[in-house]
Coordinates of C-alpha atoms and ligand atoms in Angstrom, one line a residue:
X11 CA 129.4 82.2 49.2
X12 CA 126.3 84.4 48.8
X13 CA 127.1 87.9 47.5
X14 CA 125.1 90.8 48.5
X15 CA 125.4 94.5 49.3
X16 CA 126.9 95.4 52.7
X17 CA 123.5 97.0 53.5
X18 CA 121.7 93.6 52.7
X19 CA 124.2 91.9 55.1
X20 CA 123.5 94.5 57.8
X21 CA 119.8 93.9 57.5
X22 CA 120.3 90.1 57.5
X23 CA 122.2 90.5 60.8
X24 CA 119.6 92.6 62.3
X25 CA 117.1 89.9 61.6
X26 CA 119.3 87.2 63.1
X27 CA 119.9 89.3 66.2
X28 CA 116.1 89.4 66.7
X29 CA 115.2 92.9 65.3
X30 CA 111.7 93.1 63.9
X31 CA 111.1 96.8 64.1
X32 CA 112.9 100.1 63.3
X33 CA 112.1 103.7 63.9
X34 CA 113.5 106.4 61.7
X35 CA 113.3 108.4 58.6
X36 CA 115.1 108.1 55.3
X37 CA 117.3 110.6 53.5
X38 CA 119.4 110.2 50.4
X39 CA 122.5 108.9 52.2
X40 CA 120.7 106.1 53.9
X41 CA 118.5 105.0 51.0
X42 CA 120.6 101.9 50.2
X43 CA 119.9 100.6 53.7
X44 CA 116.2 101.4 53.3
X45 CA 116.3 99.5 50.0
X46 CA 117.8 96.5 51.8
X47 CA 115.1 96.7 54.5
X48 CA 112.5 96.8 51.7
X49 CA 114.0 93.7 50.0
X50 CA 114.2 91.8 53.2
X51 CA 110.6 92.6 54.2
X52 CA 111.0 91.4 57.8
X53 CA 111.5 94.7 59.6
X54 CA 108.4 96.9 60.1
X55 CA 109.2 100.6 60.2
X56 CA 107.7 103.5 62.0
X57 CA 108.3 106.8 60.3
X58 CA 109.0 109.5 62.9
X59 CA 108.3 113.2 62.3
X60 CA 111.6 114.2 63.9
X61 CA 114.8 112.2 64.1
X62 CA 115.2 112.8 67.8
X63 CA 111.8 111.4 68.1
X64 CA 112.9 108.2 66.4
X65 CA 115.8 107.8 68.9
X66 CA 113.5 108.1 71.9
X67 CA 111.0 105.7 70.3
X68 CA 113.8 103.2 70.1
X69 CA 114.5 103.7 73.8
X70 CA 110.9 103.3 74.7
X71 CA 110.8 100.1 72.6
X72 CA 113.8 98.7 74.4
X73 CA 112.5 99.5 77.8
X74 CA 109.1 97.9 77.4
X75 CA 110.2 94.3 77.1
X76 CA 113.2 92.3 78.3
X77 CA 115.5 91.4 75.4
X78 CA 114.2 94.2 73.1
X79 CA 116.8 96.3 71.3
X80 CA 115.3 99.4 69.7
X81 CA 116.8 100.5 66.4
X82 CA 116.7 104.0 65.0
X83 CA 117.7 105.0 61.5
X84 CA 118.5 108.3 60.0
X85 CA 120.5 109.8 57.1
X86 CA 123.8 111.7 57.2
X87 CA 124.5 115.0 58.8
X88 CA 121.6 116.5 60.9
X89 CA 119.8 113.2 61.3
X90 CA 122.7 111.8 63.3
X91 CA 123.1 115.0 65.3
X92 CA 119.3 115.0 66.0
X93 CA 119.7 111.5 67.6
X94 CA 122.5 112.6 69.9
X95 CA 120.0 113.4 72.7
X96 CA 118.6 109.9 72.3
X97 CA 122.0 108.4 72.6
X98 CA 122.7 110.4 75.7
X99 CA 119.4 109.5 77.3
X100 CA 120.0 105.8 76.5
X101 CA 123.6 105.7 77.7
X102 CA 122.8 107.6 80.9
X103 CA 120.0 105.1 81.8
X104 CA 122.0 102.0 80.6
X105 CA 119.5 101.2 77.8
X106 CA 120.7 99.6 74.6
X107 CA 119.6 101.2 71.3
X108 CA 121.2 100.8 67.9
X109 CA 121.5 104.0 65.9
X110 CA 122.2 103.6 62.2
X111 CA 123.2 106.6 60.1
X112 CA 124.0 107.2 56.5
X113 CA 127.1 109.0 55.6
X114 CA 128.8 110.7 52.6
X115 CA 130.9 108.4 50.4
X116 CA 134.3 107.4 51.9
X117 CA 136.4 109.3 49.4
X118 CA 134.5 112.5 50.1
X119 CA 134.4 112.4 53.9
X120 CA 137.2 115.0 54.3
X121 CA 136.0 117.3 51.5
X122 CA 133.3 119.0 53.5
X123 CA 130.8 117.1 51.4
X124 CA 127.1 117.8 51.8
X125 CA 125.9 116.6 55.2
X126 CA 129.2 114.9 56.0
X127 CA 129.7 115.3 59.7
X128 CA 132.0 113.1 61.9
X129 CA 129.0 111.6 63.8
X130 CA 131.1 108.8 65.2
X131 CA 133.4 111.3 67.0
X132 CA 130.3 113.3 68.2
X133 CA 128.6 110.1 69.5
X134 CA 131.8 108.7 71.0
X135 CA 131.3 109.7 74.6
X136 CA 127.6 108.6 74.6
X137 CA 127.9 105.1 73.2
X138 CA 129.7 101.8 73.9
X139 CA 130.9 101.9 70.2
X140 CA 130.5 104.6 67.6
X141 CA 132.0 103.6 64.2
X142 CA 132.0 104.9 60.7
X143 CA 132.5 101.7 58.7
X144 CA 135.1 102.5 56.0
X145 CA 135.5 99.0 54.5
X146 CA 132.4 97.2 53.2
X147 CA 133.8 93.8 54.4
X148 CA 133.8 95.2 58.0
X149 CA 130.0 95.8 58.0
X150 CA 129.1 92.3 59.3
X151 CA 131.7 92.4 62.0
X152 CA 130.6 95.9 63.1
X153 CA 127.0 94.8 63.5
X154 CA 128.0 91.6 65.3
X155 CA 130.1 93.6 67.7
X156 CA 127.4 96.1 68.2
X157 CA 124.9 93.5 69.5
X158 CA 127.6 91.9 71.6
X159 CA 128.5 95.2 73.3
X160 CA 124.9 96.4 73.7
X161 CA 124.0 93.1 75.6
X162 CA 127.2 92.7 77.5
X163 CA 128.1 94.3 80.9
X164 CA 126.4 97.6 81.5
X165 CA 124.0 97.9 78.6
X166 CA 124.1 101.0 76.4
X167 CA 123.7 102.3 72.9
X168 CA 125.9 101.9 69.8
X169 CA 126.1 104.0 66.7
X170 CA 127.0 102.6 63.3
X171 CA 127.6 105.1 60.5
X172 CA 127.5 103.7 57.0
X173 CA 129.0 105.7 54.0
X174 CA 126.8 105.6 51.0
X175 CA 129.3 103.6 48.8
X176 CA 130.0 101.2 51.7
X177 CA 126.3 100.4 51.9
X178 CA 126.1 99.7 48.2
X179 CA 129.4 97.7 47.9
X180 CA 129.0 93.9 47.3
X181 CA 130.5 91.6 49.8
X182 CA 130.6 87.8 50.5
X183 CA 128.4 87.0 53.5
X184 CA 126.5 83.9 54.6
X185 CA 123.5 84.8 56.7
X186 CA 122.6 81.2 57.3
X187 CA 125.6 80.5 59.4
X188 CA 125.7 83.8 61.1
X189 CA 125.9 83.4 64.9
X190 CA 125.5 86.2 67.5
X191 CA 128.6 86.6 69.7
X192 CA 128.4 85.3 73.2
X193 CA 127.2 87.9 75.8
X194 CA 129.5 88.7 78.6
X195 CA 127.9 89.3 82.0
X196 CA 130.1 89.1 85.2
X197 CA 128.6 87.0 87.9
X198 CA 129.2 87.1 91.7
X199 CA 130.8 84.2 93.4
X200 CA 129.3 82.3 96.3
X201 CA 132.0 83.5 98.7
X202 CA 131.1 87.1 97.7
X203 CA 127.4 86.6 98.2
X204 CA 127.9 84.8 101.5
X205 CA 130.0 87.7 102.8
X206 CA 127.4 90.2 101.8
X207 CA 124.7 88.1 103.5
X208 CA 126.9 87.9 106.7
X209 CA 127.0 91.7 106.7
X210 CA 123.3 92.0 106.1
X211 CA 122.7 89.5 109.0
X212 CA 124.9 91.5 111.3
X213 CA 122.9 94.6 110.7
X214 CA 119.8 95.5 112.8
X215 CA 117.9 97.7 110.4
X216 CA 118.9 96.7 106.8
X217 CA 117.3 97.8 103.6
X218 CA 117.8 96.9 99.9
X219 CA 118.2 99.8 97.5
X220 CA 116.9 98.2 94.2
X221 CA 118.2 99.9 91.1
X222 CA 117.3 99.8 87.4
X223 CA 120.0 97.1 86.9
X224 CA 117.5 94.7 88.4
X225 CA 114.9 95.7 85.7
X226 CA 117.5 95.5 82.9
X227 CA 118.5 92.0 84.1
X228 CA 114.8 91.0 84.2
X229 CA 115.4 89.9 87.8
X230 CA 112.5 91.6 89.7
X231 CA 111.0 88.2 90.7
X232 CA 114.3 87.2 92.3
X233 CA 114.5 90.6 94.2
X234 CA 111.0 90.0 95.6
X235 CA 112.0 86.4 96.6
X236 CA 115.2 87.5 98.3
X237 CA 113.5 90.4 100.1
X238 CA 110.8 88.0 101.4
X239 CA 113.3 85.3 102.4
X240 CA 115.4 87.7 104.5
X241 CA 112.4 90.0 105.4
X242 CA 114.3 93.1 104.2
X243 CA 112.5 96.3 103.3
X244 CA 113.1 97.6 99.8
X245 CA 113.7 101.1 98.7
X246 CA 113.5 101.2 94.9
X247 CA 115.4 103.9 93.0
X248 CA 113.5 105.9 90.4
X249 CA 114.9 103.5 87.7
X250 CA 114.1 100.5 89.9
X251 CA 110.5 101.5 90.7
X252 CA 108.2 98.6 89.9
X253 CA 110.8 95.9 90.7
X254 CA 108.7 95.3 93.8
X255 CA 105.0 96.1 93.6
X256 CA 104.0 99.2 95.5
X257 CA 101.4 97.2 97.5
X258 CA 104.1 94.7 98.7
X259 CA 104.4 94.7 102.5
X260 CA 108.2 95.2 102.1
X261 CA 107.9 98.3 99.9
X262 CA 109.5 101.0 102.0
X263 CA 109.1 103.9 99.6
X264 CA 111.5 105.7 97.4
X265 CA 114.3 107.9 98.8
X266 CA 115.7 111.1 97.3
X267 CA 115.5 114.8 97.1
X268 CA 112.5 115.0 94.7
X269 CA 111.1 111.7 93.3
X270 CA 110.7 110.3 96.8
X271 CA 108.3 109.6 99.7
X272 CA 108.5 111.1 103.1
X273 CA 108.5 107.5 104.6
X274 CA 111.1 106.3 102.1
X275 CA 113.6 109.0 103.3
X276 CA 112.7 108.4 106.9
X277 CA 113.3 104.6 106.5
X278 CA 116.6 105.1 104.7
X279 CA 117.7 107.5 107.5
X280 CA 116.6 105.0 110.1
X281 CA 118.5 102.1 108.5
X282 CA 122.0 100.9 109.5
X283 CA 122.8 98.9 106.4
X284 CA 122.1 99.4 102.7
X285 CA 122.5 96.7 100.1
X286 CA 122.5 98.4 96.7
X287 CA 121.8 96.2 93.7
X288 CA 122.1 97.5 90.2
X289 CA 121.9 101.1 91.3
X290 CA 124.4 104.0 90.9
X291 CA 123.9 106.2 94.0
X292 CA 122.5 109.0 91.8
X293 CA 122.8 112.4 93.4
X294 CA 119.1 113.1 93.4
X295 CA 118.7 109.8 95.2
X296 CA 121.4 110.3 97.8
X297 CA 121.5 114.1 98.3
X298 CA 124.5 115.0 100.3
X299 CA 126.7 112.0 101.0
X300 CA 127.3 113.1 104.6
X301 CA 123.7 112.6 105.6
X302 CA 123.2 109.6 103.2
X303 CA 126.1 107.6 104.6
X304 CA 126.1 108.6 108.3
X305 CA 126.1 105.5 110.5
X306 CA 125.4 103.1 107.7
X307 CA 127.3 100.2 106.2
X308 CA 127.1 99.8 102.4
X309 CA 127.4 96.9 100.0
X310 CA 127.2 97.7 96.3
X311 CA 126.5 95.2 93.6
X312 CA 126.9 96.4 90.0
X313 CA 127.6 94.8 86.7
X314 CA 130.1 97.5 85.7
X315 CA 133.4 97.2 87.7
X316 CA 134.3 100.9 87.5
X317 CA 130.9 101.8 89.1
X318 CA 132.0 100.4 92.4
X319 CA 133.5 103.3 94.3
X320 CA 132.6 105.9 91.7
X321 CA 130.3 108.0 94.0
X322 CA 131.7 106.7 97.3
X323 CA 133.6 103.8 98.6
X324 CA 131.2 101.1 99.8
X325 CA 132.2 98.9 102.7
X326 CA 132.1 96.0 100.3
X327 CA 131.7 95.9 96.5
X328 CA 130.6 93.0 94.2
X329 CA 130.9 93.0 90.4
X330 CA 127.9 91.1 89.1
X331 CA 124.9 91.1 86.8
X332 CA 121.9 91.7 89.1
X333 CA 120.2 88.5 88.1
X334 CA 123.3 86.4 88.7
X335 CA 123.8 88.0 92.1
X336 CA 120.2 87.6 93.1
X337 CA 120.1 84.0 92.1
X338 CA 122.9 83.3 94.5
X339 CA 121.4 85.6 97.2
X340 CA 118.3 83.6 97.0
X341 CA 120.2 80.3 97.0
X342 CA 122.4 81.1 100.0
X343 CA 119.6 82.8 102.0
X344 CA 117.5 79.6 101.5
X345 CA 120.3 77.5 102.9
X346 CA 120.3 79.8 105.9
X347 CA 116.6 79.7 106.5
X348 CA 115.7 79.4 110.1
X349 CA 119.1 81.0 111.0
X350 CA 118.3 84.4 109.6
X351 CA 117.6 87.3 112.0
X352 CA 114.0 88.1 112.9
X353 CA 113.2 91.4 111.3
X354 CA 109.5 91.6 112.3
X355 CA 110.0 94.7 114.5
X356 CA 112.0 96.6 111.9
X357 CA 109.6 95.7 109.1
X358 CA 106.7 96.9 111.3
X359 CA 108.5 100.2 111.9
X360 CA 108.9 100.7 108.2
X361 CA 105.2 99.9 107.6
X362 CA 104.2 102.3 110.4
X363 CA 106.2 105.1 108.8
X364 CA 104.4 104.4 105.5
X365 CA 101.0 104.5 107.2
X366 CA 101.6 107.8 109.0
X367 CA 103.9 109.9 106.8
X368 CA 101.8 110.6 103.7
X369 CA 101.3 113.7 101.6
X370 CA 97.9 115.1 101.0
X371 CA 96.4 114.5 97.5
X372 CA 92.8 115.4 98.0
X373 CA 92.2 119.0 97.1
X374 CA 89.0 120.4 95.6
X375 CA 90.6 123.7 94.4
X376 CA 89.9 125.3 91.1
X377 CA 92.2 125.7 89.2
X378 CA 93.2 122.1 90.0
X379 CA 96.1 121.4 92.3
X380 CA 98.4 118.8 90.7
X381 CA 98.2 116.3 93.6
X382 CA 94.6 115.7 92.8
X383 CA 95.5 114.6 89.2
X384 CA 97.6 111.7 90.5
X385 CA 94.8 110.7 92.9
X386 CA 92.4 110.5 90.0
X387 CA 95.0 108.6 87.9
X388 CA 95.4 106.1 90.7
X389 CA 91.7 105.5 90.6
X390 CA 91.4 105.3 86.9
X391 CA 94.4 103.2 86.0
X392 CA 95.0 99.7 87.2
X393 CA 98.2 97.7 87.9
X394 CA 98.5 96.7 84.3
X395 CA 99.2 100.4 83.2
X396 CA 102.6 101.4 81.9
X397 CA 103.5 104.9 82.8
X398 CA 105.9 107.0 80.6
X399 CA 107.3 110.3 81.8
X400 CA 110.3 112.5 81.5
X401 CA 111.0 115.5 83.8
X402 CA 109.5 118.5 85.5
X403 CA 107.2 119.0 88.5
X404 CA 104.7 116.7 86.7
X405 CA 107.2 113.8 86.8
X406 CA 108.3 114.5 90.3
X407 CA 104.8 114.6 91.6
X408 CA 104.0 111.5 89.7
X409 CA 106.8 109.6 91.4
X410 CA 105.5 110.9 94.8
X411 CA 101.8 110.0 94.2
X412 CA 101.3 107.4 91.5
X413 CA 101.5 103.6 92.1
X414 CA 103.5 101.2 90.1
X415 CA 103.1 97.5 90.5
X416 CA 105.3 95.8 87.8
X417 CA 108.8 96.1 86.4
X418 CA 108.9 98.1 83.1
X419 CA 105.7 99.9 84.1
X420 CA 107.4 103.1 85.1
X421 CA 109.4 104.1 82.0
X422 CA 111.2 107.4 82.8
X423 CA 114.3 109.2 81.4
X424 CA 116.0 109.1 84.8
X425 CA 119.4 110.6 84.4
X426 CA 119.3 112.8 81.2
X427 CA 115.7 114.0 81.5
X428 CA 115.4 115.5 78.0
X429 CA 112.2 117.5 77.6
X430 CA 110.3 116.0 74.7
X431 CA 111.2 112.5 75.5
X432 CA 107.7 111.5 76.7
X433 CA 105.7 111.4 73.5
X434 CA 108.1 109.5 71.3
X435 CA 109.1 107.1 74.1
X436 CA 105.4 106.3 74.8
X437 CA 105.0 105.6 71.1
X438 CA 107.9 103.2 71.2
X439 CA 106.4 101.5 74.2
X440 CA 103.1 101.1 72.3
X441 CA 104.9 99.5 69.4
X442 CA 106.7 97.1 71.6
X443 CA 103.6 96.1 73.5
X444 CA 100.3 97.0 71.9
X445 CA 98.3 95.0 74.4
X446 CA 99.1 96.8 77.6
X447 CA 97.6 100.2 78.3
X448 CA 100.1 103.0 78.1
X449 CA 99.6 106.3 80.0
X450 CA 102.1 109.1 79.3
X451 CA 102.5 112.1 81.6
X452 CA 103.8 115.5 80.6
X453 CA 104.0 119.1 81.7
X454 CA 103.0 121.6 79.1
X455 CA 106.6 122.3 78.1
X456 CA 107.6 118.7 77.8
X457 CA 104.5 118.2 75.7
X458 CA 105.3 121.0 73.4
X459 CA 108.8 119.6 72.6
X460 CA 108.3 116.9 70.0
X461 CA 104.5 117.5 69.9
X462 CA 104.7 116.6 66.1
X463 CA 105.3 113.0 67.1
X464 CA 101.6 112.7 68.0
X465 CA 101.0 112.5 64.3
X466 CA 103.0 109.3 64.2
X467 CA 100.7 107.8 66.8
X468 CA 97.7 108.8 64.6
X469 CA 99.3 107.5 61.4
X470 CA 100.4 104.2 62.8
X471 CA 97.4 103.7 65.1
X472 CA 99.3 103.7 68.4
X473 CA 96.6 104.4 71.0
X474 CA 97.7 105.6 74.4
X475 CA 96.4 108.2 76.9
X476 CA 98.6 111.3 77.4
X477 CA 97.8 113.2 80.6
X478 CA 99.0 116.8 80.1
X479 CA 99.2 118.9 83.3
X480 CA 99.2 122.5 82.1
X481 CA 100.4 125.2 84.5
X482 CA 101.6 127.4 81.6
X483 CA 105.0 127.4 83.3
X484 CA 108.4 125.8 83.2
X485 CA 107.2 124.8 86.6
X486 CA 110.3 123.0 88.0
X487 CA 112.5 125.8 86.9
X488 CA 110.2 128.4 88.3
X489 CA 110.3 126.6 91.6
X490 CA 114.1 126.4 91.5
X491 CA 114.3 130.1 90.7
X492 CA 112.8 130.8 94.2
X493 CA 116.4 130.5 95.4
X494 CA 117.3 133.4 93.1
X495 CA 114.3 135.4 94.1
X496 CA 113.1 135.5 90.5
X497 CA 110.4 134.3 88.1
X498 CA 112.4 135.0 84.9
X499 CA 112.0 133.5 81.4
X500 CA 109.9 130.6 82.7
X501 CA 106.3 131.8 81.8
X502 CA 104.5 130.0 79.0
X503 CA 101.4 132.0 79.3
X504 CA 100.1 134.4 76.7
X505 CA 96.7 135.5 75.4
X506 CA 96.1 133.2 72.5
X507 CA 94.3 135.3 69.8
X508 CA 92.5 132.2 68.6
X509 CA 91.5 130.8 71.9
X510 CA 90.5 133.6 74.4
X511 CA 88.6 130.9 76.4
X512 CA 92.0 129.6 77.6
X513 CA 92.3 132.7 79.8
X514 CA 95.9 133.4 79.2
X515 CA 97.2 129.8 79.3
X516 CA 98.7 130.2 75.9
X517 CA 98.9 127.2 73.6
X518 CA 95.7 125.5 72.6
X519 CA 96.9 121.9 73.1
X520 CA 93.5 120.4 72.3
X521 CA 93.5 122.1 68.9
X522 CA 97.1 121.1 68.1
X523 CA 96.5 117.5 69.1
X524 CA 93.4 117.3 67.0
X525 CA 95.2 118.9 64.1
X526 CA 97.7 116.2 64.3
X527 CA 95.0 113.5 64.1
X528 CA 94.6 112.7 67.8
X529 CA 91.7 113.0 70.1
X530 CA 91.9 115.5 73.0
X531 CA 89.9 116.6 76.0
X532 CA 90.4 119.5 78.4
X533 CA 89.2 119.7 82.0
X534 CA 89.4 122.6 84.4
X535 CA 87.6 121.2 87.5
X536 CA 88.8 118.4 89.8
X537 CA 85.5 116.5 89.5
X538 CA 85.9 116.3 85.7
X539 CA 89.3 114.5 85.8
X540 CA 88.0 111.0 86.5
X541 CA 85.2 111.0 83.9
X542 CA 87.7 112.5 81.3
X543 CA 90.1 109.6 81.9
X544 CA 87.3 107.1 81.5
X545 CA 86.2 108.9 78.3
X546 CA 89.8 108.8 77.1
X547 CA 89.9 105.0 77.6
X548 CA 86.9 104.7 75.3
X549 CA 88.3 107.0 72.7
X550 CA 91.6 105.1 72.5
X551 CA 89.6 101.9 72.0
X552 CA 87.3 103.4 69.4
X553 CA 89.8 105.5 67.3
X554 CA 93.1 103.7 68.0
X555 CA 95.0 107.0 68.2
X556 CA 96.7 108.9 71.1
X557 CA 94.2 110.7 73.3
X558 CA 95.3 113.7 75.2
X559 CA 93.7 114.7 78.5
X560 CA 94.7 118.2 79.4
X561 CA 94.2 119.3 83.0
X562 CA 94.4 123.1 83.6
X563 CA 96.4 123.4 86.8
X564 CA 96.9 126.3 89.1
X565 CA 99.8 128.3 87.8
X566 CA 102.0 128.2 90.8
X567 CA 102.5 125.0 92.8
X568 CA 105.6 124.0 94.7
X569 CA 106.2 120.3 95.0
X570 CA 108.0 118.8 97.9
X571 CA 111.8 118.7 97.4
X572 CA 115.0 119.5 99.2
X573 CA 118.7 119.6 99.4
X574 CA 119.3 116.7 101.8
X575 CA 117.3 113.6 102.7
X576 CA 116.7 115.1 106.1
X577 CA 115.8 118.5 104.7
X578 CA 112.9 118.1 102.2
X579 CA 110.6 121.1 102.2
X580 CA 106.9 120.4 102.3
X581 CA 104.7 123.1 100.8
X582 CA 101.2 121.7 101.4
X583 CA 99.4 120.3 104.4
X584 CA 100.3 116.7 105.1
X585 CA 97.7 114.1 105.1
X586 CA 96.1 113.8 108.5
X587 CA 93.0 111.8 107.7
X588 CA 92.2 108.9 105.4
X589 CA 90.2 111.3 103.2
X590 CA 93.3 113.4 102.6
X591 CA 95.1 110.6 100.7
X592 CA 92.3 108.3 99.7
X593 CA 94.3 106.4 97.0
X594 CA 97.4 105.8 99.2
X595 CA 98.3 102.1 99.1
X596 CA 98.6 101.8 102.8
X597 CA 95.7 103.2 104.7
X598 CA 96.5 106.2 106.8
X599 CA 96.3 105.5 110.5
X600 CA 93.6 107.5 112.4
Ligands
LIG707 C1 116.1 119.8 76.7 C2 115.9 120.3 78.1 N1 116.0 121.6 78.3 C3 115.9 122.1 79.6 C4 115.6 121.3 80.6 C5 115.4 121.8 82.0 N2 114.1 121.7 82.5 C6 113.7 120.7 83.3 S1 112.1 120.7 83.8 C7 111.8 122.1 82.8 C8 110.5 122.7 82.8 C9 109.4 121.7 82.5 O1 108.2 122.3 82.3 P1 106.9 121.5 82.1 O2 107.2 120.4 81.1 O3 105.8 122.3 81.8 O4 106.7 120.7 83.5 P2 106.3 121.4 84.9 O5 107.6 121.5 85.7 O6 105.7 122.7 84.7 O7 105.4 120.4 85.5 C10 113.0 122.5 82.2 C11 113.1 123.7 81.3 C12 115.5 119.9 80.3 N3 115.2 119.0 81.3 N4 115.6 119.4 79.0
LIG708 MG1 104.5 123.3 83.0

């Protein structure tokens, strides 16, 4: 039997489970693992500037391609605690990442050793498994189990904590005969799918709510096929956005309190039946359940049995992987072709709402209104673009105005929304798929969190465009403070003694980005945005580094949002003419 250190065995298993890349940074307690990676030579490594950054890079890496599992590595103590936000974000959005940490030697764990913290206990609620491996011979089993758990059922992250002496201990392990454990994914039965289809057929105004589970299951093609077969309009959730192209005739718009379209909410409220697939009835999607549920029948399909009934009791629940369910939905719907209800009138009503209920994007104001930025982005970036964003008015407006055409092309920290996620996640996406253009979008505060990770993009030549919309405000929080009649602790503006030309906007992002080895442009007028985005494309190609395009926005903008689906406040004029929303996918009716 081959003998090797437990760390060598761990790396051998990573290789056999398909891992080719890791994000992280070494420290003394994880050096044996780094030594094993070096001996193996088959895992490339991106050195993050902050360990939290490494964890978000791993998440971006997972999300960019079906089957990917992002790996992040750090040492003992603060490295693990830094990655807790990454574990939270990944678990909240059902994304598998494997977090590997070093640890103090086993015999010293309880002696308050230097940087010995019980990271497994801390990570417990955020992971599918969090384990400090105390026996070297358990290391192969721990890694085997980790991959099994990350891929089975509702995907999510795992943490493996490796004491220094455990990493170094020699064990018997045969990599050649190592075999990944079978993956468990529950699948709907024909009877269940037939029943759900009967309920859909009995409805008059049905919609499909398409969640991120469809993207995780790599089943967007089947969703489109099923929607077309049954002629059912689709309302993607924020996590499911891209499962159906925005220009598809059955795209009914997103529903919700913030990241939603007026026509999406109107169509959801006009429906009498909702088939939710791989979604979790998130509160910012549903708003109050009284309004959301009134007069509607619900079927819920989810891979995790305990998700059925968690938020409300559906009329019928099916436990299934989204792909397995959609395969059967397509099969049974095909058998019923010709006997399915005619939906032409309902589909036309949904299309009409889309063509009449648009928000205005075309403003010529200086300072720039944010809506105009997304109009210019729609012009500059084609359907091949992958967008990455986190949270804030910037992200909310992006969801209202941008267009997404493919699965995994809207990569967003949906549930946790940690500020600072955008830059490292975008870098992880670039590593996973260097051939697809990546455009990140941040507010100024999100951008300032984890800004140091830009240097990682410069060092490892990870070109992408980072659109930075700067209102010198914690904009979303400023807007929510209207309810408290205050504007308190949310200002980011100050007179920068080194950059008086910024006129009180505070941080000189262009200088910081340049200082970190990136290219950066700043625009202040709406007409300059388009040319700057074109210039940014050239700069990414020429220099192969991140390129920041900062747009100086008006300080105070309120973006449409509300407390109920039927109570969303609009702050700007709505689009009344084609020229008001020139990049809307469906032309505005005269
Ligand atoms: C770590 C963390 N702390 C606080 C928040 C709450 N929060 C959400 S959005 C926001 C302000 C974001 O400001 P900015 O990135 O400039 O975006 P804007 O809303 O101005 O477009 C804050 C503080 C958060 N999401 N994450
Ligand atoms: Mg801001």
